[in-house]
XYZ file of C-alpha atoms in Angstrom:
249
model
C 38.688 -87.332 -46.210
C 37.775 -84.324 -44.046
C 35.052 -81.844 -44.878
C 34.338 -78.446 -43.347
C 32.200 -75.340 -43.574
C 33.669 -72.053 -44.754
C 34.312 -69.431 -42.113
C 31.799 -66.587 -42.099
C 33.503 -64.377 -39.483
C 36.057 -61.683 -40.225
C 39.417 -62.813 -38.765
C 40.429 -60.902 -35.644
C 42.843 -61.433 -32.716
C 40.358 -63.817 -31.085
C 39.434 -65.787 -34.203
C 41.627 -67.841 -36.529
C 40.978 -68.604 -40.181
C 42.590 -71.677 -41.733
C 44.145 -71.604 -45.216
C 41.299 -73.877 -46.353
C 38.774 -71.109 -45.666
C 37.438 -72.848 -42.555
C 37.725 -71.750 -38.967
C 40.931 -73.037 -37.365
C 41.598 -76.734 -38.019
C 43.113 -78.584 -35.044
C 44.154 -75.230 -33.618
C 45.916 -74.177 -36.824
C 45.017 -70.931 -38.577
C 45.888 -67.270 -38.925
C 44.500 -64.800 -36.423
C 43.346 -61.508 -37.848
C 44.917 -58.165 -36.953
C 43.360 -55.897 -34.362
C 41.498 -52.713 -35.203
C 43.068 -49.280 -34.858
C 39.629 -47.714 -34.414
C 35.949 -48.598 -34.703
C 33.109 -46.186 -35.469
C 29.624 -47.513 -34.764
C 26.636 -45.537 -36.055
C 23.027 -46.170 -35.063
C 21.137 -45.427 -38.283
C 17.440 -44.763 -37.635
C 15.653 -42.676 -40.256
C 13.112 -40.352 -38.627
C 10.864 -37.795 -40.318
C 10.517 -34.613 -38.262
C 8.223 -31.664 -38.976
C 6.792 -28.759 -37.014
C 3.282 -27.373 -36.999
C 2.652 -23.638 -37.135
C 2.399 -23.711 -33.346
C 5.916 -25.222 -33.303
C 4.808 -28.604 -32.033
C 7.102 -31.353 -33.207
C 5.731 -34.317 -35.192
C 8.120 -37.217 -35.596
C 7.832 -40.768 -36.877
C 10.184 -43.513 -37.929
C 10.148 -43.917 -41.705
C 12.540 -46.857 -42.089
C 13.985 -49.754 -40.134
C 17.103 -49.466 -38.020
C 20.588 -50.616 -38.953
C 24.101 -50.350 -37.543
C 26.879 -48.863 -39.684
C 30.438 -49.878 -38.813
C 33.654 -48.192 -39.935
C 36.850 -50.096 -39.108
C 40.338 -48.726 -39.510
C 43.361 -51.009 -39.256
C 46.861 -50.238 -38.082
C 49.449 -50.504 -40.892
C 49.793 -54.240 -41.575
C 52.483 -56.538 -42.840
C 51.744 -58.700 -45.856
C 51.231 -61.721 -43.600
C 48.655 -59.831 -41.549
C 46.838 -58.261 -44.479
C 46.465 -61.119 -46.937
C 44.191 -63.395 -44.815
C 41.820 -60.447 -44.257
C 41.921 -59.431 -47.913
C 41.296 -62.997 -49.104
C 38.354 -63.386 -46.736
C 36.766 -60.167 -48.011
C 37.421 -60.990 -51.670
C 35.445 -64.198 -51.185
C 32.422 -62.158 -50.069
C 32.185 -60.360 -53.451
C 31.155 -56.997 -52.089
C 27.553 -56.931 -50.897
C 26.671 -60.347 -52.374
C 27.621 -62.423 -49.339
C 27.100 -61.256 -45.743
C 29.503 -62.177 -42.965
C 29.951 -61.629 -39.239
C 32.208 -59.261 -37.339
C 32.960 -59.056 -33.615
C 33.516 -55.598 -32.152
C 36.010 -55.683 -29.267
C 34.121 -53.169 -27.124
C 31.164 -55.565 -26.897
C 32.883 -58.957 -26.687
C 32.555 -59.214 -22.899
C 29.980 -57.413 -20.711
C 31.394 -54.851 -18.290
C 29.758 -56.326 -15.157
C 31.974 -59.201 -13.969
C 29.196 -60.642 -11.767
C 26.951 -60.837 -14.840
C 29.738 -62.511 -16.823
C 29.965 -65.151 -14.081
C 26.213 -65.726 -14.330
C 26.473 -66.098 -18.092
C 29.000 -68.873 -17.540
C 26.569 -70.731 -15.288
C 23.187 -70.029 -16.851
C 21.454 -69.721 -20.199
C 19.125 -66.726 -20.553
C 16.057 -67.034 -22.740
C 12.869 -65.105 -23.518
C 10.372 -65.725 -20.714
C 7.452 -65.702 -23.174
C 6.743 -64.910 -26.806
C 7.499 -61.294 -27.729
C 6.058 -59.758 -30.880
C 8.057 -57.824 -33.446
C 8.011 -54.095 -32.723
C 8.118 -54.237 -28.914
C 10.909 -52.358 -27.139
C 11.103 -54.558 -24.028
C 11.982 -58.198 -23.612
C 11.595 -60.210 -20.400
C 14.216 -62.883 -19.891
C 14.630 -65.771 -17.493
C 17.725 -67.678 -16.438
C 18.203 -71.412 -16.414
C 18.679 -73.566 -13.331
C 19.048 -71.642 -10.062
C 19.651 -68.098 -11.316
C 18.435 -65.501 -8.832
C 18.477 -61.716 -8.939
C 20.338 -60.834 -5.751
C 19.125 -58.153 -3.377
C 21.588 -55.568 -4.638
C 20.824 -56.318 -8.291
C 24.567 -56.537 -8.925
C 24.328 -59.641 -11.125
C 22.549 -58.077 -14.094
C 23.485 -56.718 -17.522
C 24.138 -52.994 -17.786
C 22.699 -50.394 -20.158
C 24.875 -50.001 -23.234
C 25.599 -53.727 -23.645
C 24.479 -55.409 -26.865
C 23.145 -58.875 -27.598
C 21.786 -61.087 -30.352
C 19.038 -63.704 -30.243
C 19.186 -67.326 -31.347
C 15.679 -68.604 -32.063
C 15.082 -71.992 -33.696
C 11.736 -70.687 -34.978
C 13.461 -67.900 -36.926
C 17.068 -68.669 -37.831
C 17.291 -65.439 -39.876
C 16.929 -63.284 -36.774
C 20.459 -61.844 -36.594
C 19.662 -58.279 -35.507
C 21.871 -56.722 -32.817
C 20.085 -54.951 -29.947
C 21.375 -52.539 -27.305
C 20.131 -52.566 -23.707
C 18.769 -49.158 -22.707
C 17.638 -50.011 -19.151
C 17.056 -53.019 -16.888
C 14.012 -53.747 -14.725
C 14.095 -56.261 -11.852
C 11.279 -57.761 -9.725
C 12.105 -55.146 -7.063
C 12.525 -52.117 -9.328
C 10.389 -51.563 -12.411
C 8.524 -48.862 -14.328
C 5.537 -47.304 -12.578
C 2.205 -48.403 -13.986
C 3.517 -51.771 -15.166
C 3.648 -55.199 -13.573
C 6.859 -56.508 -12.089
C 8.966 -58.988 -14.042
C 8.494 -62.581 -12.936
C 10.429 -63.830 -9.922
C 14.141 -63.796 -10.773
C 13.362 -62.531 -14.278
C 14.794 -59.391 -15.849
C 13.034 -57.041 -18.242
C 15.339 -55.321 -20.708
C 14.547 -52.102 -22.496
C 16.079 -52.373 -25.951
C 16.766 -50.331 -29.043
C 15.883 -50.851 -31.767
C 12.544 -52.580 -31.106
C 12.451 -56.274 -31.967
C 12.798 -56.761 -35.717
C 11.158 -60.179 -35.590
C 8.928 -62.113 -33.205
C 10.894 -63.985 -30.530
C 9.397 -67.234 -29.303
C 9.547 -68.567 -25.754
C 13.026 -69.930 -25.004
C 14.716 -67.888 -27.732
C 18.273 -67.602 -26.388
C 19.978 -64.262 -25.815
C 23.696 -64.058 -26.600
C 25.562 -61.534 -24.446
C 29.098 -62.929 -24.807
C 30.820 -62.092 -28.088
C 27.674 -61.002 -29.967
C 28.319 -60.909 -33.714
C 27.119 -58.235 -36.131
C 25.968 -59.665 -39.469
C 27.183 -57.227 -42.121
C 27.839 -56.553 -45.773
C 30.284 -54.287 -47.586
C 27.886 -51.868 -49.321
C 30.432 -50.332 -51.702
C 31.090 -51.981 -55.061
C 34.816 -51.226 -54.833
C 37.437 -51.700 -52.132
C 41.085 -50.689 -52.094
C 44.240 -50.698 -49.998
C 47.492 -48.765 -50.185
C 51.077 -49.925 -49.729
C 53.413 -47.392 -48.141
C 57.190 -46.973 -48.438
C 57.726 -49.282 -45.445
C 55.921 -52.087 -47.311
C 53.036 -51.857 -44.848
C 49.434 -52.151 -45.998
C 46.962 -49.427 -45.072
C 43.339 -50.468 -45.140
C 39.910 -49.607 -43.771
C 36.427 -51.092 -44.006
C 32.925 -49.629 -44.295
C 30.229 -52.094 -43.272
C 26.450 -52.041 -42.900
C 24.314 -54.387 -40.829
C 22.587 -57.098 -42.859
C 19.061 -57.861 -41.670
């Protein structure tokens, strides 16, 4: 008798869901349809006021989250039903799940992608919640080459896997990259062959030494915030459907 765990990722063209509710079984399963469009919103509540002298006072008043709006192409019944069944099982906002956004599945720098295939990148030391930089180190013989061509690029996103905090599922975006040869004035250089990443939002949780950064196919943990969800069936018997999602932290 075989047992399995239920799939927690929205089916997409790169991910199959078996009729049993598991990820593909022995290569068998239904791939999900692709997205017609994706809107990603960085939701950071900030309070802004001005003094009588017109100086601006601003402060963050809430944590950060990503909002995701997905629109599908018109779908056949065979394409729509696996997606609909997966979402029905989540019961609205009761059960979070994961979604992969195609624009972030693979980093843009091919030299960095090659490095990710050969090395694991982890936090070089413990980083406290609230910091907006994280220094990372590569496994084995990773070196930052002289031209700094083998590094991640601003605009990429990543998640962190940390055995000390398995609930740390926040998605972070890289805003800049410091190397041992090029770093912010007034600060110390990253360690030899380390990289220091500027990130937004700041770390939501403390990251311990050796917490692993995931740059390939990072997954957003989300919920459907609305209590209701609907689709429409047009005269060509094609299903029209869209999703509104919010990051689950």
